[in-house]
């Protein structure tokens, strides 16, 4: 069976290719029939085709072909070919290959950012506040306003 190999003759059962390996060979007689999955992918033990190698968390792409890190401003929690999720409005992330929502950091007080923001300076002062983006914003002085 593909995804397995058996070194010795006799009635012993075949061994599964280990996690992170796969084999399309039927009747394999050596461990070297089990091939490594591409970078940033993993497979379950006994995998029998290249497409069983799925993108790990923090990476996206076509299973078995190639996976690239989630760009800054995004993250991906699960294994598979799903797209990376955007950090929500009011959050930003500079991390490439982020594996959890907590990579998305909150903007400073009185600022906001668009979904998928990838740097602190994307956090802009909200209406009624002024200052340097990403650093800090203060309320407009009496007699002035900002929309």
CSV table of C-alpha atoms in Angstrom, one decimal:
chain,number,residue,atom,x,y,z
A,1,UNK,CA,0.0,0.0,0.0
A,2,UNK,CA,1.3,3.5,-0.8
A,3,UNK,CA,2.3,5.4,2.3
A,4,UNK,CA,4.0,2.4,3.8
A,5,UNK,CA,7.1,0.3,3.4
A,6,UNK,CA,8.4,-3.1,4.7
A,7,UNK,CA,12.1,-3.9,5.0
A,8,UNK,CA,12.0,-7.5,6.1
A,9,UNK,CA,10.4,-10.5,4.5
A,10,UNK,CA,7.7,-12.5,6.4
A,11,UNK,CA,4.4,-11.8,7.9
A,12,UNK,CA,5.3,-8.6,9.7
A,13,UNK,CA,3.0,-5.6,9.0
A,14,UNK,CA,4.1,-2.7,6.8
A,15,UNK,CA,5.4,0.4,8.6
A,16,UNK,CA,3.8,3.8,7.9
A,17,UNK,CA,5.8,6.6,6.5
A,18,UNK,CA,6.3,9.0,9.4
A,19,UNK,CA,4.6,12.3,9.9
A,20,UNK,CA,6.0,14.8,7.4
A,21,UNK,CA,6.7,12.1,4.8
A,22,UNK,CA,4.7,10.5,2.0
A,23,UNK,CA,5.1,7.8,-0.5
A,24,UNK,CA,3.3,7.0,-3.7
A,25,UNK,CA,5.2,3.7,-4.1
A,26,UNK,CA,3.2,0.5,-3.7
A,27,UNK,CA,5.3,-2.4,-2.4
A,28,UNK,CA,8.1,-0.2,-1.0
A,29,UNK,CA,10.9,-2.1,0.6
A,30,UNK,CA,12.9,0.7,2.3
A,31,UNK,CA,12.3,3.8,4.3
A,32,UNK,CA,13.8,5.9,1.6
A,33,UNK,CA,10.7,5.4,-0.4
A,34,UNK,CA,9.1,7.9,2.0
A,35,UNK,CA,9.8,11.4,0.7
A,36,UNK,CA,9.9,14.6,2.7
A,37,UNK,CA,7.1,17.1,2.4
A,38,UNK,CA,8.0,20.5,0.9
A,39,UNK,CA,9.0,23.3,3.3
A,40,UNK,CA,6.3,24.7,5.5
A,41,UNK,CA,4.0,21.7,5.0
A,42,UNK,CA,3.2,18.6,7.1
A,43,UNK,CA,1.5,15.3,6.5
A,44,UNK,CA,0.0,12.6,8.7
A,45,UNK,CA,1.8,9.3,9.1
A,46,UNK,CA,1.0,6.9,6.2
A,47,UNK,CA,0.4,9.7,3.7
A,48,UNK,CA,0.3,8.4,0.1
A,49,UNK,CA,0.4,11.5,-2.1
A,50,UNK,CA,2.2,14.8,-2.3
A,51,UNK,CA,-1.0,16.7,-1.8
A,52,UNK,CA,-1.3,15.2,1.7
A,53,UNK,CA,1.4,17.7,2.6
A,54,UNK,CA,-0.6,20.6,3.9
A,55,UNK,CA,0.5,24.2,4.6
A,56,UNK,CA,1.2,24.6,8.3
A,57,UNK,CA,-0.2,27.4,10.4
A,58,UNK,CA,1.1,30.8,9.4
A,59,UNK,CA,1.5,29.7,5.8
A,60,UNK,CA,-0.9,29.5,2.9
A,61,UNK,CA,-0.9,28.1,-0.6
A,62,UNK,CA,-1.7,25.0,-2.6
A,63,UNK,CA,-1.1,21.8,-0.6
A,64,UNK,CA,1.9,19.8,-1.8
A,65,UNK,CA,3.0,22.5,-4.1
A,66,UNK,CA,4.3,25.4,-2.1
A,67,UNK,CA,3.4,27.5,0.9
A,68,UNK,CA,4.3,31.1,1.6
A,69,UNK,CA,4.2,32.9,4.9
A,70,UNK,CA,1.1,35.0,5.8
A,71,UNK,CA,2.1,38.6,5.0
A,72,UNK,CA,2.3,41.1,7.9
A,73,UNK,CA,-1.3,42.2,8.9
A,74,UNK,CA,-2.6,38.6,8.5
A,75,UNK,CA,-2.4,35.3,10.4
A,76,UNK,CA,-3.5,31.7,9.9
A,77,UNK,CA,-4.2,29.4,12.9
A,78,UNK,CA,-4.9,26.0,11.2
A,79,UNK,CA,-3.1,23.6,8.8
A,80,UNK,CA,-4.4,23.5,5.3
A,81,UNK,CA,-4.7,25.6,2.1
A,82,UNK,CA,-7.0,28.2,3.6
A,83,UNK,CA,-6.2,31.9,3.1
A,84,UNK,CA,-4.7,34.0,5.9
A,85,UNK,CA,-7.1,36.0,7.9
A,86,UNK,CA,-6.8,39.8,8.2
A,87,UNK,CA,-6.1,41.5,11.5
A,88,UNK,CA,-9.3,43.3,12.4
A,89,UNK,CA,-10.0,47.0,12.2
A,90,UNK,CA,-8.1,48.8,15.0
A,91,UNK,CA,-5.3,46.2,15.0
A,92,UNK,CA,-2.0,45.8,13.1
A,93,UNK,CA,0.7,43.2,12.9
A,94,UNK,CA,4.3,43.4,11.6
A,95,UNK,CA,4.8,39.6,11.9
A,96,UNK,CA,5.2,37.5,8.7
A,97,UNK,CA,3.9,34.0,9.2
A,98,UNK,CA,1.8,34.8,12.2
A,99,UNK,CA,0.0,31.7,13.6
A,100,UNK,CA,-2.5,33.3,16.0
A,101,UNK,CA,-4.8,36.3,16.4
A,102,UNK,CA,-2.6,37.6,19.3
A,103,UNK,CA,0.0,38.6,16.7
A,104,UNK,CA,-2.4,41.4,15.9
A,105,UNK,CA,-1.7,44.3,18.3
A,106,UNK,CA,-4.1,47.1,19.3
A,107,UNK,CA,-3.6,50.6,18.0
A,108,UNK,CA,-2.8,53.3,20.5
A,109,UNK,CA,-5.6,55.3,22.2
A,110,UNK,CA,-7.6,57.5,19.9
A,111,UNK,CA,-6.3,55.9,16.7
A,112,UNK,CA,-7.8,53.3,14.3
A,113,UNK,CA,-6.5,51.2,11.4
A,114,UNK,CA,-8.1,49.4,8.5
A,115,UNK,CA,-8.3,45.6,8.6
A,116,UNK,CA,-5.0,44.0,7.5
A,117,UNK,CA,-2.8,46.8,8.7
A,118,UNK,CA,0.8,45.8,8.7
A,119,UNK,CA,2.6,48.6,10.7
A,120,UNK,CA,2.0,50.8,13.7
A,121,UNK,CA,1.9,53.9,11.5
A,122,UNK,CA,-1.2,52.6,9.9
A,123,UNK,CA,-2.9,53.6,13.2
A,124,UNK,CA,-4.2,57.1,12.4
A,125,UNK,CA,-5.7,59.6,14.8
A,126,UNK,CA,-9.5,59.5,14.8
A,127,UNK,CA,-11.8,62.6,14.4
A,128,UNK,CA,-11.3,65.1,17.1
A,129,UNK,CA,-7.7,64.1,17.8
A,130,UNK,CA,-4.4,65.0,16.2
A,131,UNK,CA,-0.8,63.8,16.4
A,132,UNK,CA,1.7,61.6,14.8
A,133,UNK,CA,0.2,58.4,13.3
A,134,UNK,CA,1.0,55.4,15.5
A,135,UNK,CA,2.6,57.4,18.2
A,136,UNK,CA,-0.1,59.1,20.1
A,137,UNK,CA,-3.0,61.5,19.6
A,138,UNK,CA,-4.3,64.3,21.7
A,139,UNK,CA,-7.7,66.0,21.6
A,140,UNK,CA,-8.0,69.1,19.5
A,141,UNK,CA,-7.6,72.3,21.4
A,142,UNK,CA,-10.6,74.5,22.1
A,143,UNK,CA,-11.7,76.4,19.0
A,144,UNK,CA,-10.4,73.7,16.6
A,145,UNK,CA,-11.6,70.5,15.2
A,146,UNK,CA,-10.6,67.6,12.9
A,147,UNK,CA,-13.0,65.4,11.0
